[in-house]
């Protein structure tokens, strides 16, 4: 065991004591795409005792350029990411307890999924779930490491309940959907999530062993421009989460899906959305599929999924009763 970690123990920031703390620690990684595969790989190799990996998606060919834990076999066998990640990583370090969980993290299950963890790591692709994690983190006093990457840039910050400002201090509310770029609209190149995932892994090690060098700023990088900036963040006095109001753990703030009987359709509704510009949304979606719109609705077809979007943020997925698919398409293309 000592031999496996000898080079890491030699590093003064870790040492024997730090290594012991890592092996006694338990982390939850939520989302196992580009960021999540980097984080999971680093922490399993580093000897963190328990690693739970949660993801709701299957692996697709267009993931392989940046999600370094997966291969073509995984795509062919239609494996969920959480399961493929668990299988690959068990071969890397059999002394770590690795659990892959196929689930869509939401207001109803988040508290159960993070209970018992020392740290939560963000490998997500959407803001909605990050607000849910932020609420669960502060409520249960479990620190979390935010990370996001898109295009050639990325951002990370640590949220340590009771010590640092929280995610909602920095991002007070969800931006109107359709405005936030996602990997499916803006694209992404692998070095951006690789760097952010690596920074998150380093912060995870520091937080788990209680190092004093923990980052308290927000770090913003751009690999195309070759820039690295840090910004001080202040707590926001009127932040509901910091005041103990965990609004995203309540049902009325979550995205809701309903099967529309007789119409062979599923409706997705995000109660937080007010005015959606169909014109702006059409601009975003044009490169991705077939789009047509008028002032009252937008019709969008991609990969044989036919969707209709309304200015109140409602989406209807035609010819389907699949609620989780409808929710996933909503997050992917409308962008919350
Ligand atoms: Zn706050």
Short mmCIF file of C-alpha atoms and ligand atoms in Angstrom, two decimals:
data_model
loop_
_atom_site.label_atom_id
_atom_site.label_comp_id
_atom_site.label_asym_id
_atom_site.label_seq_id
_atom_site.Cartn_x
_atom_site.Cartn_y
_atom_site.Cartn_z
CA UNK A 1 0.00 0.00 0.00
CA UNK A 2 2.79 2.40 0.96
CA UNK A 3 4.50 1.58 -2.33
CA UNK A 4 1.46 2.45 -4.45
CA UNK A 5 1.21 5.90 -2.87
CA UNK A 6 4.93 6.45 -2.20
CA UNK A 7 5.35 9.37 -4.63
CA UNK A 8 2.24 11.06 -3.29
CA UNK A 9 3.34 10.58 0.34
CA UNK A 10 6.71 12.12 -0.53
CA UNK A 11 4.90 15.35 -1.40
CA UNK A 12 5.06 17.39 1.84
CA UNK A 13 1.49 18.66 1.49
CA UNK A 14 0.18 15.08 1.80
CA UNK A 15 2.66 12.98 3.80
CA UNK A 16 1.74 9.78 5.65
CA UNK A 17 -0.87 11.53 7.73
CA UNK A 18 -2.57 13.04 4.68
CA UNK A 19 -2.60 9.70 2.91
CA UNK A 20 -4.31 8.11 5.92
CA UNK A 21 -6.94 10.87 5.90
CA UNK A 22 -7.59 10.32 2.19
CA UNK A 23 -8.12 6.60 2.75
CA UNK A 24 -10.56 7.35 5.58
CA UNK A 25 -12.57 9.75 3.37
CA UNK A 26 -15.73 9.36 1.35
CA UNK A 27 -16.69 11.51 -1.66
CA UNK A 28 -19.66 11.78 -4.00
CA UNK A 29 -19.08 12.83 -7.59
CA UNK A 30 -22.27 14.11 -9.22
CA UNK A 31 -22.09 13.93 -12.99
CA UNK A 32 -19.47 11.78 -14.73
CA UNK A 33 -18.77 13.50 -18.03
CA UNK A 34 -15.51 15.28 -18.82
CA UNK A 35 -15.07 16.85 -15.37
CA UNK A 36 -16.36 13.81 -13.49
CA UNK A 37 -14.08 11.33 -15.26
CA UNK A 38 -11.01 13.47 -14.45
CA UNK A 39 -12.06 13.87 -10.81
CA UNK A 40 -12.99 10.20 -10.37
CA UNK A 41 -9.72 9.06 -11.97
CA UNK A 42 -7.60 11.37 -9.80
CA UNK A 43 -9.32 10.54 -6.52
CA UNK A 44 -9.48 6.77 -7.06
CA UNK A 45 -5.80 6.71 -8.02
CA UNK A 46 -4.99 8.94 -5.02
CA UNK A 47 -6.54 6.37 -2.68
CA UNK A 48 -9.66 8.16 -1.39
CA UNK A 49 -11.43 5.43 0.59
CA UNK A 50 -14.95 5.60 -0.85
CA UNK A 51 -15.97 7.11 -4.19
CA UNK A 52 -19.62 7.26 -5.25
CA UNK A 53 -20.17 8.24 -8.88
CA UNK A 54 -23.64 9.40 -9.90
CA UNK A 55 -24.73 9.97 -13.51
CA UNK A 56 -27.97 9.57 -15.45
CA UNK A 57 -26.67 9.29 -19.04
CA UNK A 58 -25.43 6.66 -21.45
CA UNK A 59 -22.08 7.07 -23.23
CA UNK A 60 -22.26 8.42 -26.78
CA UNK A 61 -19.61 8.77 -29.49
CA UNK A 62 -19.62 12.55 -29.18
CA UNK A 63 -18.54 12.18 -25.51
CA UNK A 64 -15.29 10.33 -26.29
CA UNK A 65 -13.19 13.34 -27.33
CA UNK A 66 -13.25 14.67 -23.75
CA UNK A 67 -14.55 12.00 -21.35
CA UNK A 68 -11.29 10.14 -20.86
CA UNK A 69 -12.56 7.23 -18.82
CA UNK A 70 -14.70 5.75 -21.63
CA UNK A 71 -13.98 3.89 -24.84
CA UNK A 72 -15.73 2.69 -28.00
CA UNK A 73 -16.68 -0.61 -26.35
CA UNK A 74 -18.68 1.31 -23.72
CA UNK A 75 -20.60 3.13 -26.46
CA UNK A 76 -21.32 -0.13 -28.31
CA UNK A 77 -22.54 -1.86 -25.16
CA UNK A 78 -24.82 1.11 -24.34
CA UNK A 79 -23.43 1.34 -20.81
CA UNK A 80 -24.53 4.05 -18.39
CA UNK A 81 -21.60 6.31 -17.53
CA UNK A 82 -21.81 5.54 -13.80
CA UNK A 83 -21.46 1.80 -14.44
CA UNK A 84 -18.67 2.10 -17.03
CA UNK A 85 -16.76 4.46 -14.71
CA UNK A 86 -17.12 2.01 -11.81
CA UNK A 87 -15.88 -0.92 -13.94
CA UNK A 88 -12.87 0.90 -15.35
CA UNK A 89 -11.80 2.38 -12.03
CA UNK A 90 -12.10 -0.89 -10.09
CA UNK A 91 -9.34 -2.20 -12.36
CA UNK A 92 -7.21 0.83 -11.50
CA UNK A 93 -7.42 0.62 -7.72
CA UNK A 94 -9.13 -2.37 -6.11
CA UNK A 95 -8.55 -1.02 -2.60
CA UNK A 96 -11.05 1.82 -3.14
CA UNK A 97 -14.74 1.22 -2.54
CA UNK A 98 -16.30 2.46 -5.79
CA UNK A 99 -20.04 2.68 -6.33
CA UNK A 100 -21.63 3.74 -9.62
CA UNK A 101 -25.20 5.03 -9.26
CA UNK A 102 -27.40 5.58 -12.32
CA UNK A 103 -29.70 8.42 -11.24
CA UNK A 104 -30.93 11.87 -12.10
CA UNK A 105 -30.06 13.94 -9.02
CA UNK A 106 -33.03 16.09 -8.05
CA UNK A 107 -34.64 17.81 -5.07
CA UNK A 108 -36.24 14.56 -3.91
CA UNK A 109 -33.19 12.27 -3.82
CA UNK A 110 -30.19 14.58 -3.34
CA UNK A 111 -30.13 14.47 0.47
CA UNK A 112 -30.22 10.67 0.51
CA UNK A 113 -27.47 10.45 -2.14
CA UNK A 114 -25.00 12.74 -0.34
CA UNK A 115 -25.60 11.56 3.22
CA UNK A 116 -22.43 10.26 4.83
CA UNK A 117 -20.06 11.88 2.33
CA UNK A 118 -17.23 14.15 3.48
CA UNK A 119 -17.25 16.08 0.20
CA UNK A 120 -19.37 16.56 -2.92
CA UNK A 121 -17.74 17.13 -6.31
CA UNK A 122 -19.56 18.78 -9.17
CA UNK A 123 -19.20 17.18 -12.58
CA UNK A 124 -22.54 18.48 -13.81
CA UNK A 125 -23.63 20.08 -17.04
CA UNK A 126 -26.50 22.22 -15.74
CA UNK A 127 -27.17 25.01 -13.26
CA UNK A 128 -30.46 23.65 -11.89
CA UNK A 129 -28.81 20.66 -10.21
CA UNK A 130 -25.99 22.83 -8.84
CA UNK A 131 -28.54 24.94 -6.94
CA UNK A 132 -29.98 21.72 -5.53
CA UNK A 133 -26.50 20.54 -4.48
CA UNK A 134 -25.73 23.93 -2.93
CA UNK A 135 -28.85 23.72 -0.77
CA UNK A 136 -28.11 20.13 0.28
CA UNK A 137 -24.48 21.05 1.01
CA UNK A 138 -25.35 23.94 3.32
CA UNK A 139 -28.22 22.10 4.97
CA UNK A 140 -26.07 19.06 5.82
CA UNK A 141 -22.78 20.98 6.23
CA UNK A 142 -20.98 18.95 3.56
CA UNK A 143 -18.50 21.03 1.52
CA UNK A 144 -18.68 20.91 -2.28
CA UNK A 145 -16.38 21.86 -5.13
CA UNK A 146 -18.11 23.59 -8.03
CA UNK A 147 -16.65 23.21 -11.51
CA UNK A 148 -17.94 24.10 -14.94
CA UNK A 149 -16.36 24.05 -18.40
CA UNK A 150 -17.66 25.10 -21.77
CA UNK A 151 -16.03 25.99 -25.07
CA UNK A 152 -12.36 26.74 -24.12
CA UNK A 153 -13.03 28.15 -20.66
CA UNK A 154 -13.94 26.99 -17.19
CA UNK A 155 -14.55 28.04 -13.63
CA UNK A 156 -14.21 26.52 -10.18
CA UNK A 157 -14.80 27.51 -6.56
CA UNK A 158 -15.06 25.78 -3.20
CA UNK A 159 -18.16 26.06 -1.07
CA UNK A 160 -17.40 25.28 2.56
CA UNK A 161 -20.52 25.71 4.71
CA UNK A 162 -20.01 28.22 7.49
CA UNK A 163 -16.66 29.38 6.06
CA UNK A 164 -16.99 30.59 2.47
CA UNK A 165 -19.74 32.29 0.45
CA UNK A 166 -22.04 29.76 -1.21
CA UNK A 167 -22.87 29.15 -4.88
CA UNK A 168 -26.05 31.21 -4.62
CA UNK A 169 -24.09 34.13 -3.16
CA UNK A 170 -22.31 34.25 -6.54
CA UNK A 171 -25.18 33.16 -8.82
CA UNK A 172 -28.36 34.51 -7.19
CA UNK A 173 -30.78 32.84 -9.61
CA UNK A 174 -31.07 30.72 -12.70
CA UNK A 175 -30.58 32.79 -15.85
CA UNK A 176 -33.42 32.73 -18.34
CA UNK A 177 -33.16 29.46 -20.24
CA UNK A 178 -31.84 29.54 -23.78
CA UNK A 179 -29.29 32.22 -22.85
CA UNK A 180 -26.80 29.98 -21.03
CA UNK A 181 -24.56 28.17 -23.49
CA UNK A 182 -24.29 24.40 -22.99
CA UNK A 183 -21.84 21.86 -24.48
CA UNK A 184 -24.57 21.04 -26.96
CA UNK A 185 -24.82 24.60 -28.24
CA UNK A 186 -21.38 26.19 -27.69
CA UNK A 187 -19.14 23.12 -27.98
CA UNK A 188 -16.18 22.28 -25.75
CA UNK A 189 -12.54 21.27 -26.16
CA UNK A 190 -11.04 18.74 -23.75
CA UNK A 191 -8.25 20.82 -22.15
CA UNK A 192 -10.81 23.14 -20.55
CA UNK A 193 -12.60 20.44 -18.48
CA UNK A 194 -9.30 18.61 -17.95
CA UNK A 195 -7.80 21.64 -16.19
CA UNK A 196 -10.95 22.44 -14.21
CA UNK A 197 -11.36 18.76 -13.20
CA UNK A 198 -7.70 18.70 -12.11
CA UNK A 199 -8.11 21.86 -10.02
CA UNK A 200 -11.22 20.35 -8.42
CA UNK A 201 -9.28 17.16 -7.63
CA UNK A 202 -6.49 19.14 -5.96
CA UNK A 203 -9.03 21.10 -3.90
CA UNK A 204 -10.70 17.81 -2.94
CA UNK A 205 -7.40 16.46 -1.60
CA UNK A 206 -6.78 19.66 0.37
CA UNK A 207 -10.27 19.78 1.84
CA UNK A 208 -10.21 16.08 2.78
CA UNK A 209 -6.89 16.33 4.62
CA UNK A 210 -7.69 19.77 6.13
CA UNK A 211 -4.88 21.66 4.40
CA UNK A 212 -4.66 25.39 5.06
CA UNK A 213 -4.05 26.21 1.37
CA UNK A 214 -7.71 25.64 0.40
CA UNK A 215 -8.80 28.02 -2.40
CA UNK A 216 -11.28 30.67 -1.30
CA UNK A 217 -11.56 32.54 -4.61
CA UNK A 218 -13.32 31.83 -7.87
CA UNK A 219 -10.83 30.69 -10.52
CA UNK A 220 -11.53 31.32 -14.20
CA UNK A 221 -9.38 29.85 -16.98
CA UNK A 222 -9.34 29.99 -20.76
CA UNK A 223 -7.10 27.45 -22.51
CA UNK A 224 -7.41 29.07 -25.95
CA UNK A 225 -6.30 32.46 -24.66
CA UNK A 226 -3.97 30.86 -22.12
CA UNK A 227 -5.36 32.86 -19.18
CA UNK A 228 -5.82 32.06 -15.50
CA UNK A 229 -7.57 34.56 -13.20
CA UNK A 230 -8.78 34.49 -9.62
CA UNK A 231 -11.44 36.71 -8.15
CA UNK A 232 -12.35 37.35 -4.51
CA UNK A 233 -15.93 36.49 -3.66
CA UNK A 234 -18.08 38.09 -1.00
CA UNK A 235 -21.01 36.58 0.88
CA UNK A 236 -24.35 38.08 -0.21
CA UNK A 237 -26.34 39.39 2.73
CA UNK A 238 -29.72 38.47 1.23
CA UNK A 239 -28.69 34.97 0.05
CA UNK A 240 -31.62 32.66 0.92
CA UNK A 241 -29.41 29.54 1.18
CA UNK A 242 -26.98 31.19 3.62
CA UNK A 243 -30.02 32.20 5.70
CA UNK A 244 -31.15 28.58 5.88
CA UNK A 245 -33.93 28.75 3.25
CA UNK A 246 -33.32 25.73 1.04
CA UNK A 247 -35.73 26.61 -1.75
CA UNK A 248 -34.29 24.18 -4.30
CA UNK A 249 -35.02 21.24 -2.02
CA UNK A 250 -38.72 22.08 -2.30
CA UNK A 251 -40.84 20.58 -5.02
CA UNK A 252 -42.21 23.85 -6.42
CA UNK A 253 -38.74 24.94 -7.54
CA UNK A 254 -37.96 21.79 -9.47
CA UNK A 255 -38.51 21.08 -13.16
CA UNK A 256 -41.78 19.18 -13.48
CA UNK A 257 -42.79 16.70 -16.14
CA UNK A 258 -46.33 15.58 -16.94
CA UNK A 259 -47.58 12.99 -19.40
CA UNK A 260 -50.22 14.61 -21.59
CA UNK A 261 -52.88 11.97 -21.83
CA UNK A 262 -54.31 11.34 -25.28
CA UNK A 263 -51.64 13.43 -26.95
CA UNK A 264 -48.81 10.90 -26.77
CA UNK A 265 -46.61 13.69 -25.40
CA UNK A 266 -44.71 14.75 -22.30
CA UNK A 267 -44.73 18.29 -20.99
CA UNK A 268 -41.75 19.78 -19.16
CA UNK A 269 -42.31 22.84 -17.02
CA UNK A 270 -39.77 24.89 -15.12
CA UNK A 271 -41.66 27.09 -12.62
CA UNK A 272 -38.72 29.49 -12.40
CA UNK A 273 -38.90 30.47 -16.06
CA UNK A 274 -40.83 33.61 -16.94
CA UNK A 275 -40.17 35.18 -20.33
CA UNK A 276 -38.35 33.13 -22.93
CA UNK A 277 -37.26 34.76 -26.18
CA UNK A 278 -38.11 32.29 -28.93
CA UNK A 279 -36.07 34.35 -31.39
CA UNK A 280 -32.88 33.99 -29.28
CA UNK A 281 -33.58 30.34 -28.64
CA UNK A 282 -34.03 29.75 -32.38
CA UNK A 283 -30.60 31.31 -33.03
CA UNK A 284 -29.02 28.87 -30.53
CA UNK A 285 -30.79 25.83 -31.89
CA UNK A 286 -30.45 26.48 -35.65
CA UNK A 287 -27.01 24.82 -36.01
CA UNK A 288 -28.25 21.70 -34.19
CA UNK A 289 -31.45 20.70 -35.92
CA UNK A 290 -34.57 21.84 -37.70
CA UNK A 291 -36.08 24.98 -36.18
CA UNK A 292 -39.15 27.01 -37.06
CA UNK A 293 -40.96 29.49 -34.87
CA UNK A 294 -43.57 32.19 -34.63
CA UNK A 295 -44.40 34.51 -31.73
CA UNK A 296 -46.29 31.87 -29.78
CA UNK A 297 -44.28 28.68 -30.29
CA UNK A 298 -41.03 27.20 -31.52
CA UNK A 299 -40.76 23.83 -33.19
CA UNK A 300 -37.43 21.98 -32.95
CA UNK A 301 -36.49 18.57 -34.32
CA UNK A 302 -33.19 16.83 -33.55
CA UNK A 303 -32.21 13.13 -33.63
CA UNK A 304 -35.86 12.27 -34.43
CA UNK A 305 -37.10 14.03 -31.25
CA UNK A 306 -39.80 16.56 -32.03
CA UNK A 307 -40.22 19.34 -29.47
CA UNK A 308 -42.41 22.38 -29.16
CA UNK A 309 -41.33 25.24 -26.86
CA UNK A 310 -43.54 28.06 -25.59
CA UNK A 311 -42.56 31.54 -24.35
CA UNK A 312 -43.47 30.56 -20.76
CA UNK A 313 -40.60 28.05 -20.90
CA UNK A 314 -42.82 25.00 -21.36
CA UNK A 315 -41.57 22.24 -23.62
CA UNK A 316 -43.66 19.46 -25.14
CA UNK A 317 -41.94 16.36 -26.42
CA UNK A 318 -44.09 14.79 -29.13
CA UNK A 319 -44.65 11.07 -29.69
CA UNK A 320 -43.18 10.01 -26.36
CA UNK A 321 -44.19 9.06 -22.82
CA UNK A 322 -40.59 9.15 -21.63
CA UNK A 323 -40.44 11.74 -18.83
CA UNK A 324 -36.73 11.43 -18.11
CA UNK A 325 -35.90 11.82 -21.81
CA UNK A 326 -38.09 14.93 -21.95
CA UNK A 327 -36.36 16.37 -18.88
CA UNK A 328 -32.92 15.58 -20.34
CA UNK A 329 -33.81 17.23 -23.67
CA UNK A 330 -35.08 20.27 -21.77
CA UNK A 331 -31.83 20.64 -19.85
CA UNK A 332 -29.78 19.98 -22.98
CA UNK A 333 -31.46 22.40 -25.37
CA UNK A 334 -33.30 24.97 -23.31
CA UNK A 335 -30.31 25.22 -21.03
CA UNK A 336 -31.23 25.51 -17.35
ZN1 LIG B 1 -24.99 32.12 0.07
#
